[in-house]
Amino acid sequence: MRCFARFHALPLTLLALSISLWGAARLFAPHCGSIPVQAAELKPIELPKPQVAGGMPVMQALAARHTTRAFAERSLPPQTLSNLLWAAFGVNRSRNVKSGLGRTAPSAHNRQDITLYVLLAEGVYTYDAEQNLLRPVLAGDLRGVGGGASKHAAVTIVYVAPSKDDYAQVDTGFIGQNVYLFAASEGLNAWFYALHGHDAAAKLALDSDHSALYAQSVGYPPQ
Ligand SMILES: Cc1cc2nc3c(=O)[nH]c(=O)nc-3n(C[C@H](O)[C@H](O)[C@H](O)COP(=O)(O)O)c2cc1C
């Protein structure tokens, strides 16, 4: 009888161990809702502190904002990447007990549900705005996830949200416009576009309850 109990205890122990490991993985995952298939060779990228002064006056940036679907094959300096992501959806106010983090774009119910997947030549990262760093998700160059010239852009940002968030499209629009205005101010090209959601979600290894809504590629103008 004791033997029988031991025989059954082993699979149960293994099951409990797997559940605990899965739970721990979720705990340390970025708060984007997807389980990262973390590439061992990629390390988190600490971004330089964003420069939050300067740039073009807002009326001039609005006058210059436009879509351009062509890019030079040239990466952004870390400072420019940091500034871009901060402009997109960075933290612009200290944490408030009631409302949490203040961000550069509004969000319905202040849910701050949109996760920026940052696709660089070296891999895919998520933007941790509070820590100002990029958390690795996948190795490999997926910048061209949207097709066309996006593969040459310095960075492609994919906007990922919980599929059940009815306001996610609106929230994404605010972030996308921030990116357009930053690009205009810096003389960078920018292109916001729709994705084949299922294909993009599979490539980015998203959880089934998350969607890749849109993407936006940013980079230097071709020579
Ligand atoms: C919700 C949304 C979806 C878009 N999808 C695409 C797209 O799939 N492909 C594309 O080339 N451009 C796309 N665009 C860019 C628009 O075509 C572009 O903004 C429009 O032609 C106006 O040009 P402008 O941004 O230079 O003013 C999209 C823009 C928005 C706001």
PDB file of C-alpha atoms and ligand atoms in Angstrom:
ATOM      1  CA  MET A   1       0.000   0.000   0.000  1.00  0.00           C
ATOM      2  CA  ARG A   2       2.833   2.346   0.949  1.00  0.00           C
ATOM      3  CA  CYS A   3       4.522   1.464  -2.356  1.00  0.00           C
ATOM      4  CA  PHE A   4       1.336   2.306  -4.260  1.00  0.00           C
ATOM      5  CA  ALA A   5       1.119   5.702  -2.501  1.00  0.00           C
ATOM      6  CA  ARG A   6       4.743   6.478  -3.367  1.00  0.00           C
ATOM      7  CA  PHE A   7       4.143   5.506  -7.018  1.00  0.00           C
ATOM      8  CA  HIS A   8       1.299   8.032  -7.224  1.00  0.00           C
ATOM      9  CA  ALA A   9       3.110  10.716  -5.237  1.00  0.00           C
ATOM     10  CA  LEU A  10       5.885  11.095  -7.862  1.00  0.00           C
ATOM     11  CA  PRO A  11       3.715  12.381 -10.743  1.00  0.00           C
ATOM     12  CA  LEU A  12       1.865  14.630  -8.283  1.00  0.00           C
ATOM     13  CA  THR A  13       5.155  16.062  -7.022  1.00  0.00           C
ATOM     14  CA  LEU A  14       6.309  16.669 -10.606  1.00  0.00           C
ATOM     15  CA  LEU A  15       2.998  18.355 -11.417  1.00  0.00           C
ATOM     16  CA  ALA A  16       3.262  20.590  -8.343  1.00  0.00           C
ATOM     17  CA  LEU A  17       6.854  21.459  -9.278  1.00  0.00           C
ATOM     18  CA  SER A  18       5.851  22.390 -12.846  1.00  0.00           C
ATOM     19  CA  ILE A  19       3.013  24.587 -11.573  1.00  0.00           C
ATOM     20  CA  SER A  20       5.360  26.378  -9.145  1.00  0.00           C
ATOM     21  CA  LEU A  21       7.966  26.939 -11.895  1.00  0.00           C
ATOM     22  CA  TRP A  22       5.261  28.280 -14.218  1.00  0.00           C
ATOM     23  CA  GLY A  23       4.005  30.569 -11.432  1.00  0.00           C
ATOM     24  CA  ALA A  24       7.526  31.869 -10.762  1.00  0.00           C
ATOM     25  CA  ALA A  25       8.060  32.505 -14.489  1.00  0.00           C
ATOM     26  CA  ARG A  26       4.820  34.551 -14.599  1.00  0.00           C
ATOM     27  CA  LEU A  27       5.837  36.496 -11.502  1.00  0.00           C
ATOM     28  CA  PHE A  28       9.092  37.647 -13.035  1.00  0.00           C
ATOM     29  CA  ALA A  29       7.673  38.189 -16.519  1.00  0.00           C
ATOM     30  CA  PRO A  30       7.186  41.771 -17.747  1.00  0.00           C
ATOM     31  CA  HIS A  31       3.650  42.934 -16.914  1.00  0.00           C
ATOM     32  CA  CYS A  32       2.562  42.469 -20.523  1.00  0.00           C
ATOM     33  CA  GLY A  33       0.607  39.291 -19.996  1.00  0.00           C
ATOM     34  CA  SER A  34       2.675  37.149 -22.314  1.00  0.00           C
ATOM     35  CA  ILE A  35       5.160  34.527 -21.214  1.00  0.00           C
ATOM     36  CA  PRO A  36       8.507  35.514 -22.664  1.00  0.00           C
ATOM     37  CA  VAL A  37      10.446  32.916 -24.594  1.00  0.00           C
ATOM     38  CA  GLN A  38      13.503  34.593 -23.249  1.00  0.00           C
ATOM     39  CA  ALA A  39      16.584  34.200 -25.399  1.00  0.00           C
ATOM     40  CA  ALA A  40      19.502  33.348 -23.160  1.00  0.00           C
ATOM     41  CA  GLU A  41      21.932  35.466 -25.163  1.00  0.00           C
ATOM     42  CA  LEU A  42      19.913  38.668 -24.803  1.00  0.00           C
ATOM     43  CA  LYS A  43      20.339  40.831 -21.722  1.00  0.00           C
ATOM     44  CA  PRO A  44      18.069  43.644 -20.535  1.00  0.00           C
ATOM     45  CA  ILE A  45      19.108  46.970 -22.077  1.00  0.00           C
ATOM     46  CA  GLU A  46      19.320  49.821 -19.601  1.00  0.00           C
ATOM     47  CA  LEU A  47      18.270  52.946 -21.464  1.00  0.00           C
ATOM     48  CA  PRO A  48      19.900  56.308 -20.806  1.00  0.00           C
ATOM     49  CA  LYS A  49      17.752  58.699 -18.784  1.00  0.00           C
ATOM     50  CA  PRO A  50      15.360  60.314 -21.269  1.00  0.00           C
ATOM     51  CA  GLN A  51      16.040  63.940 -22.161  1.00  0.00           C
ATOM     52  CA  VAL A  52      12.693  65.547 -21.487  1.00  0.00           C
ATOM     53  CA  ALA A  53      13.570  69.096 -22.465  1.00  0.00           C
ATOM     54  CA  GLY A  54      14.174  70.529 -25.905  1.00  0.00           C
ATOM     55  CA  GLY A  55      12.917  69.296 -29.242  1.00  0.00           C
ATOM     56  CA  MET A  56      10.786  71.222 -31.704  1.00  0.00           C
ATOM     57  CA  PRO A  57       7.966  73.510 -30.533  1.00  0.00           C
ATOM     58  CA  VAL A  58       4.766  71.453 -30.620  1.00  0.00           C
ATOM     59  CA  MET A  59       3.153  73.559 -33.386  1.00  0.00           C
ATOM     60  CA  GLN A  60       6.164  73.000 -35.631  1.00  0.00           C
ATOM     61  CA  ALA A  61       6.148  69.274 -34.869  1.00  0.00           C
ATOM     62  CA  LEU A  62       2.455  69.131 -35.798  1.00  0.00           C
ATOM     63  CA  ALA A  63       3.226  70.992 -39.020  1.00  0.00           C
ATOM     64  CA  ALA A  64       6.002  68.491 -39.839  1.00  0.00           C
ATOM     65  CA  ARG A  65       4.179  65.261 -38.834  1.00  0.00           C
ATOM     66  CA  HIS A  66       3.617  62.862 -41.707  1.00  0.00           C
ATOM     67  CA  THR A  67       3.928  59.193 -42.668  1.00  0.00           C
ATOM     68  CA  THR A  68       6.970  58.021 -44.622  1.00  0.00           C
ATOM     69  CA  ARG A  69       7.314  54.353 -45.557  1.00  0.00           C
ATOM     70  CA  ALA A  70      11.073  54.282 -46.253  1.00  0.00           C
ATOM     71  CA  PHE A  71      14.096  54.022 -43.977  1.00  0.00           C
ATOM     72  CA  ALA A  72      17.881  53.985 -44.029  1.00  0.00           C
ATOM     73  CA  GLU A  73      19.456  50.828 -42.583  1.00  0.00           C
ATOM     74  CA  ARG A  74      20.855  52.621 -39.547  1.00  0.00           C
ATOM     75  CA  SER A  75      20.166  52.123 -35.839  1.00  0.00           C
ATOM     76  CA  LEU A  76      19.183  54.859 -33.392  1.00  0.00           C
ATOM     77  CA  PRO A  77      21.689  55.952 -30.734  1.00  0.00           C
ATOM     78  CA  PRO A  78      20.581  54.654 -27.291  1.00  0.00           C
ATOM     79  CA  GLN A  79      19.723  58.201 -26.162  1.00  0.00           C
ATOM     80  CA  THR A  80      17.401  58.738 -29.138  1.00  0.00           C
ATOM     81  CA  LEU A  81      15.765  55.342 -28.576  1.00  0.00           C
ATOM     82  CA  SER A  82      15.218  56.199 -24.925  1.00  0.00           C
ATOM     83  CA  ASN A  83      13.768  59.605 -25.816  1.00  0.00           C
ATOM     84  CA  LEU A  84      11.501  58.025 -28.453  1.00  0.00           C
ATOM     85  CA  LEU A  85      10.087  55.439 -26.043  1.00  0.00           C
ATOM     86  CA  TRP A  86       9.656  58.011 -23.314  1.00  0.00           C
ATOM     87  CA  ALA A  87       7.763  60.285 -25.709  1.00  0.00           C
ATOM     88  CA  ALA A  88       5.659  57.287 -26.779  1.00  0.00           C
ATOM     89  CA  PHE A  89       4.511  56.023 -23.388  1.00  0.00           C
ATOM     90  CA  GLY A  90       7.082  56.940 -20.780  1.00  0.00           C
ATOM     91  CA  VAL A  91       6.592  57.918 -17.162  1.00  0.00           C
ATOM     92  CA  ASN A  92       6.146  61.672 -16.841  1.00  0.00           C
ATOM     93  CA  ARG A  93       4.915  61.974 -13.235  1.00  0.00           C
ATOM     94  CA  SER A  94       5.973  60.241 -10.056  1.00  0.00           C
ATOM     95  CA  ARG A  95       3.853  57.368  -8.817  1.00  0.00           C
ATOM     96  CA  ASN A  96       0.643  58.425  -7.122  1.00  0.00           C
ATOM     97  CA  VAL A  97      -0.989  56.046  -4.621  1.00  0.00           C
ATOM     98  CA  LYS A  98      -4.409  56.512  -6.211  1.00  0.00           C
ATOM     99  CA  SER A  99      -3.659  56.697  -9.903  1.00  0.00           C
ATOM    100  CA  GLY A 100      -0.338  54.845 -10.118  1.00  0.00           C
ATOM    101  CA  LEU A 101       2.185  55.912 -12.713  1.00  0.00           C
ATOM    102  CA  GLY A 102       1.672  59.006 -14.837  1.00  0.00           C
ATOM    103  CA  ARG A 103       2.399  58.371 -18.517  1.00  0.00           C
ATOM    104  CA  THR A 104       2.898  60.554 -21.603  1.00  0.00           C
ATOM    105  CA  ALA A 105      -0.246  59.067 -23.210  1.00  0.00           C
ATOM    106  CA  PRO A 106      -3.667  58.713 -21.622  1.00  0.00           C
ATOM    107  CA  SER A 107      -5.426  55.355 -21.268  1.00  0.00           C
ATOM    108  CA  ALA A 108      -9.032  54.406 -20.630  1.00  0.00           C
ATOM    109  CA  HIS A 109      -9.642  53.877 -16.904  1.00  0.00           C
ATOM    110  CA  ASN A 110      -5.918  54.580 -16.571  1.00  0.00           C
ATOM    111  CA  ARG A 111      -5.349  50.874 -17.247  1.00  0.00           C
ATOM    112  CA  GLN A 112      -2.104  51.491 -19.115  1.00  0.00           C
ATOM    113  CA  ASP A 113      -2.779  48.217 -20.888  1.00  0.00           C
ATOM    114  CA  ILE A 114      -0.646  48.741 -23.968  1.00  0.00           C
ATOM    115  CA  THR A 115       2.733  47.023 -23.967  1.00  0.00           C
ATOM    116  CA  LEU A 116       5.307  48.300 -26.415  1.00  0.00           C
ATOM    117  CA  TYR A 117       7.168  45.444 -28.064  1.00  0.00           C
ATOM    118  CA  VAL A 118      10.387  46.999 -29.285  1.00  0.00           C
ATOM    119  CA  LEU A 119      11.774  45.173 -32.308  1.00  0.00           C
ATOM    120  CA  LEU A 120      15.458  45.911 -32.889  1.00  0.00           C
ATOM    121  CA  ALA A 121      17.951  44.251 -35.239  1.00  0.00           C
ATOM    122  CA  GLU A 122      19.260  42.156 -32.333  1.00  0.00           C
ATOM    123  CA  GLY A 123      15.969  41.006 -30.885  1.00  0.00           C
ATOM    124  CA  VAL A 124      12.549  41.718 -29.442  1.00  0.00           C
ATOM    125  CA  TYR A 125      12.155  43.510 -26.118  1.00  0.00           C
ATOM    126  CA  THR A 126       9.337  44.989 -24.079  1.00  0.00           C
ATOM    127  CA  TYR A 127       9.613  48.559 -22.826  1.00  0.00           C
ATOM    128  CA  ASP A 128       9.561  48.826 -19.042  1.00  0.00           C
ATOM    129  CA  ALA A 129       8.749  52.512 -18.694  1.00  0.00           C
ATOM    130  CA  GLU A 130       9.103  52.639 -14.920  1.00  0.00           C
ATOM    131  CA  GLN A 131      12.566  51.056 -14.892  1.00  0.00           C
ATOM    132  CA  ASN A 132      13.512  52.706 -18.211  1.00  0.00           C
ATOM    133  CA  LEU A 133      14.822  49.488 -19.669  1.00  0.00           C
ATOM    134  CA  LEU A 134      14.147  46.994 -22.417  1.00  0.00           C
ATOM    135  CA  ARG A 135      13.350  43.468 -21.272  1.00  0.00           C
ATOM    136  CA  PRO A 136      14.367  40.715 -23.695  1.00  0.00           C
ATOM    137  CA  VAL A 137      11.635  38.534 -25.130  1.00  0.00           C
ATOM    138  CA  LEU A 138      13.015  36.866 -28.245  1.00  0.00           C
ATOM    139  CA  ALA A 139      16.274  36.816 -30.148  1.00  0.00           C
ATOM    140  CA  GLY A 140      16.219  37.546 -33.866  1.00  0.00           C
ATOM    141  CA  ASP A 141      15.345  40.394 -36.176  1.00  0.00           C
ATOM    142  CA  LEU A 142      11.562  40.822 -36.491  1.00  0.00           C
ATOM    143  CA  ARG A 143      11.579  44.510 -37.469  1.00  0.00           C
ATOM    144  CA  GLY A 144       9.957  43.597 -40.763  1.00  0.00           C
ATOM    145  CA  VAL A 145       6.901  42.041 -39.092  1.00  0.00           C
ATOM    146  CA  GLY A 146       4.675  44.471 -41.015  1.00  0.00           C
ATOM    147  CA  GLY A 147       6.262  43.827 -44.414  1.00  0.00           C
ATOM    148  CA  GLY A 148       7.484  46.459 -46.854  1.00  0.00           C
ATOM    149  CA  ALA A 149      10.280  48.761 -45.786  1.00  0.00           C
ATOM    150  CA  SER A 150       9.687  48.152 -42.071  1.00  0.00           C
ATOM    151  CA  LYS A 151      12.581  45.655 -42.086  1.00  0.00           C
ATOM    152  CA  HIS A 152      15.009  48.549 -42.667  1.00  0.00           C
ATOM    153  CA  ALA A 153      13.646  50.769 -39.893  1.00  0.00           C
ATOM    154  CA  ALA A 154      15.875  51.314 -36.872  1.00  0.00           C
ATOM    155  CA  VAL A 155      13.017  50.154 -34.668  1.00  0.00           C
ATOM    156  CA  THR A 156       9.558  48.742 -35.109  1.00  0.00           C
ATOM    157  CA  ILE A 157       7.213  49.142 -32.173  1.00  0.00           C
ATOM    158  CA  VAL A 158       4.361  46.629 -31.946  1.00  0.00           C
ATOM    159  CA  TYR A 159       1.429  47.678 -29.767  1.00  0.00           C
ATOM    160  CA  VAL A 160       0.199  44.693 -27.753  1.00  0.00           C
ATOM    161  CA  ALA A 161      -2.905  44.695 -25.565  1.00  0.00           C
ATOM    162  CA  PRO A 162      -5.206  42.301 -23.737  1.00  0.00           C
ATOM    163  CA  SER A 163      -7.687  41.166 -26.411  1.00  0.00           C
ATOM    164  CA  LYS A 164     -10.658  41.978 -24.186  1.00  0.00           C
ATOM    165  CA  ASP A 165      -9.738  45.651 -23.717  1.00  0.00           C
ATOM    166  CA  ASP A 166     -12.355  47.565 -25.742  1.00  0.00           C
ATOM    167  CA  TYR A 167     -10.374  50.796 -25.511  1.00  0.00           C
ATOM    168  CA  ALA A 168      -7.009  49.418 -26.614  1.00  0.00           C
ATOM    169  CA  GLN A 169      -7.265  50.823 -30.145  1.00  0.00           C
ATOM    170  CA  VAL A 170      -7.884  54.326 -28.829  1.00  0.00           C
ATOM    171  CA  ASP A 171      -5.097  54.027 -26.268  1.00  0.00           C
ATOM    172  CA  THR A 172      -2.748  52.880 -29.039  1.00  0.00           C
ATOM    173  CA  GLY A 173      -3.686  55.857 -31.181  1.00  0.00           C
ATOM    174  CA  PHE A 174      -2.533  58.309 -28.532  1.00  0.00           C
ATOM    175  CA  ILE A 175       0.821  56.557 -28.245  1.00  0.00           C
ATOM    176  CA  GLY A 176       1.188  56.390 -32.025  1.00  0.00           C
ATOM    177  CA  GLN A 177       0.654  60.128 -32.344  1.00  0.00           C
ATOM    178  CA  ASN A 178       3.285  60.767 -29.661  1.00  0.00           C
ATOM    179  CA  VAL A 179       5.700  58.706 -31.751  1.00  0.00           C
ATOM    180  CA  TYR A 180       4.803  60.629 -34.912  1.00  0.00           C
ATOM    181  CA  LEU A 181       5.387  63.966 -33.172  1.00  0.00           C
ATOM    182  CA  PHE A 182       8.699  62.853 -31.685  1.00  0.00           C
ATOM    183  CA  ALA A 183       9.831  61.601 -35.104  1.00  0.00           C
ATOM    184  CA  ALA A 184       8.843  64.890 -36.730  1.00  0.00           C
ATOM    185  CA  SER A 185      10.749  66.805 -34.072  1.00  0.00           C
ATOM    186  CA  GLU A 186      13.888  64.673 -34.609  1.00  0.00           C
ATOM    187  CA  GLY A 187      13.780  64.530 -38.411  1.00  0.00           C
ATOM    188  CA  LEU A 188      13.064  60.787 -38.342  1.00  0.00           C
ATOM    189  CA  ASN A 189      10.713  58.894 -40.634  1.00  0.00           C
ATOM    190  CA  ALA A 190       7.708  57.174 -39.071  1.00  0.00           C
ATOM    191  CA  TRP A 191       5.021  54.834 -40.343  1.00  0.00           C
ATOM    192  CA  PHE A 192       2.013  53.528 -38.349  1.00  0.00           C
ATOM    193  CA  TYR A 193       0.269  50.483 -39.837  1.00  0.00           C
ATOM    194  CA  ALA A 194      -2.097  47.590 -39.286  1.00  0.00           C
ATOM    195  CA  LEU A 195      -0.745  44.080 -38.772  1.00  0.00           C
ATOM    196  CA  HIS A 196      -1.924  40.603 -39.675  1.00  0.00           C
ATOM    197  CA  GLY A 197      -2.703  40.156 -35.994  1.00  0.00           C
ATOM    198  CA  HIS A 198      -2.529  36.357 -35.774  1.00  0.00           C
ATOM    199  CA  ASP A 199       0.754  36.141 -37.694  1.00  0.00           C
ATOM    200  CA  ALA A 200       2.332  38.874 -35.596  1.00  0.00           C
ATOM    201  CA  ALA A 201       1.033  37.355 -32.337  1.00  0.00           C
ATOM    202  CA  ALA A 202       2.541  33.979 -33.296  1.00  0.00           C
ATOM    203  CA  LYS A 203       5.898  35.526 -34.236  1.00  0.00           C
ATOM    204  CA  LEU A 204       6.018  37.446 -30.962  1.00  0.00           C
ATOM    205  CA  ALA A 205       4.908  34.386 -28.953  1.00  0.00           C
ATOM    206  CA  LEU A 206       2.015  36.274 -27.364  1.00  0.00           C
ATOM    207  CA  ASP A 207      -0.404  34.620 -24.988  1.00  0.00           C
ATOM    208  CA  SER A 208      -3.708  33.669 -26.616  1.00  0.00           C
ATOM    209  CA  ASP A 209      -5.487  36.411 -24.622  1.00  0.00           C
ATOM    210  CA  HIS A 210      -3.272  39.179 -26.049  1.00  0.00           C
ATOM    211  CA  SER A 211      -3.354  40.811 -29.470  1.00  0.00           C
ATOM    212  CA  ALA A 212      -0.853  42.636 -31.625  1.00  0.00           C
ATOM    213  CA  LEU A 213      -2.936  45.624 -32.728  1.00  0.00           C
ATOM    214  CA  TYR A 214      -0.703  47.859 -34.814  1.00  0.00           C
ATOM    215  CA  ALA A 215       2.934  48.537 -35.462  1.00  0.00           C
ATOM    216  CA  GLN A 216       4.949  51.677 -36.033  1.00  0.00           C
ATOM    217  CA  SER A 217       8.364  51.766 -37.649  1.00  0.00           C
ATOM    218  CA  VAL A 218      10.767  54.620 -37.023  1.00  0.00           C
ATOM    219  CA  GLY A 219      14.155  55.336 -38.526  1.00  0.00           C
ATOM    220  CA  TYR A 220      16.387  57.662 -40.444  1.00  0.00           C
ATOM    221  CA  PRO A 221      15.321  58.822 -43.900  1.00  0.00           C
ATOM    222  CA  PRO A 222      17.051  56.962 -46.745  1.00  0.00           C
ATOM    223  CA  GLN A 223      20.194  58.731 -48.065  1.00  0.00           C
TER     224      GLN A 223
HETATM  225  C1  LIG B   1      -5.455  53.137 -37.610  1.00  0.00           C
HETATM  226  C2  LIG B   1      -4.467  53.356 -38.736  1.00  0.00           C
HETATM  227  C3  LIG B   1      -4.106  52.277 -39.532  1.00  0.00           C
HETATM  228  C4  LIG B   1      -3.179  52.438 -40.562  1.00  0.00           C
HETATM  229  N1  LIG B   1      -2.823  51.353 -41.293  1.00  0.00           N
HETATM  230  C5  LIG B   1      -1.928  51.498 -42.286  1.00  0.00           C
HETATM  231  C6  LIG B   1      -1.509  50.355 -43.038  1.00  0.00           C
HETATM  232  O1  LIG B   1      -1.938  49.230 -42.783  1.00  0.00           O
HETATM  233  N2  LIG B   1      -0.599  50.530 -44.034  1.00  0.00           N
HETATM  234  C7  LIG B   1      -0.081  51.768 -44.325  1.00  0.00           C
HETATM  235  O2  LIG B   1       0.757  51.863 -45.235  1.00  0.00           O
HETATM  236  N3  LIG B   1      -0.439  52.861 -43.619  1.00  0.00           N
HETATM  237  C8  LIG B   1      -1.349  52.760 -42.601  1.00  0.00           C
HETATM  238  N4  LIG B   1      -1.703  53.856 -41.860  1.00  0.00           N
HETATM  239  C9  LIG B   1      -1.107  55.178 -42.183  1.00  0.00           C
HETATM  240  C10 LIG B   1      -2.102  56.012 -42.997  1.00  0.00           C
HETATM  241  O3  LIG B   1      -2.238  55.467 -44.307  1.00  0.00           O
HETATM  242  C11 LIG B   1      -1.594  57.441 -43.070  1.00  0.00           C
HETATM  243  O4  LIG B   1      -1.605  58.003 -41.793  1.00  0.00           O
HETATM  244  C12 LIG B   1      -2.470  58.251 -44.020  1.00  0.00           C
HETATM  245  O5  LIG B   1      -2.250  57.875 -45.358  1.00  0.00           O
HETATM  246  C13 LIG B   1      -2.234  59.748 -43.900  1.00  0.00           C
HETATM  247  O6  LIG B   1      -0.873  60.049 -44.160  1.00  0.00           O
HETATM  248  P1  LIG B   1      -0.057  60.938 -43.098  1.00  0.00           P
HETATM  249  O7  LIG B   1       0.115  60.125 -41.861  1.00  0.00           O
HETATM  250  O8  LIG B   1       1.246  61.249 -43.786  1.00  0.00           O
HETATM  251  O9  LIG B   1      -0.872  62.181 -42.829  1.00  0.00           O
HETATM  252  C14 LIG B   1      -2.623  53.720 -40.830  1.00  0.00           C
HETATM  253  C15 LIG B   1      -2.995  54.802 -40.019  1.00  0.00           C
HETATM  254  C16 LIG B   1      -3.887  54.607 -38.987  1.00  0.00           C
HETATM  255  C17 LIG B   1      -4.248  55.795 -38.097  1.00  0.00           C
END
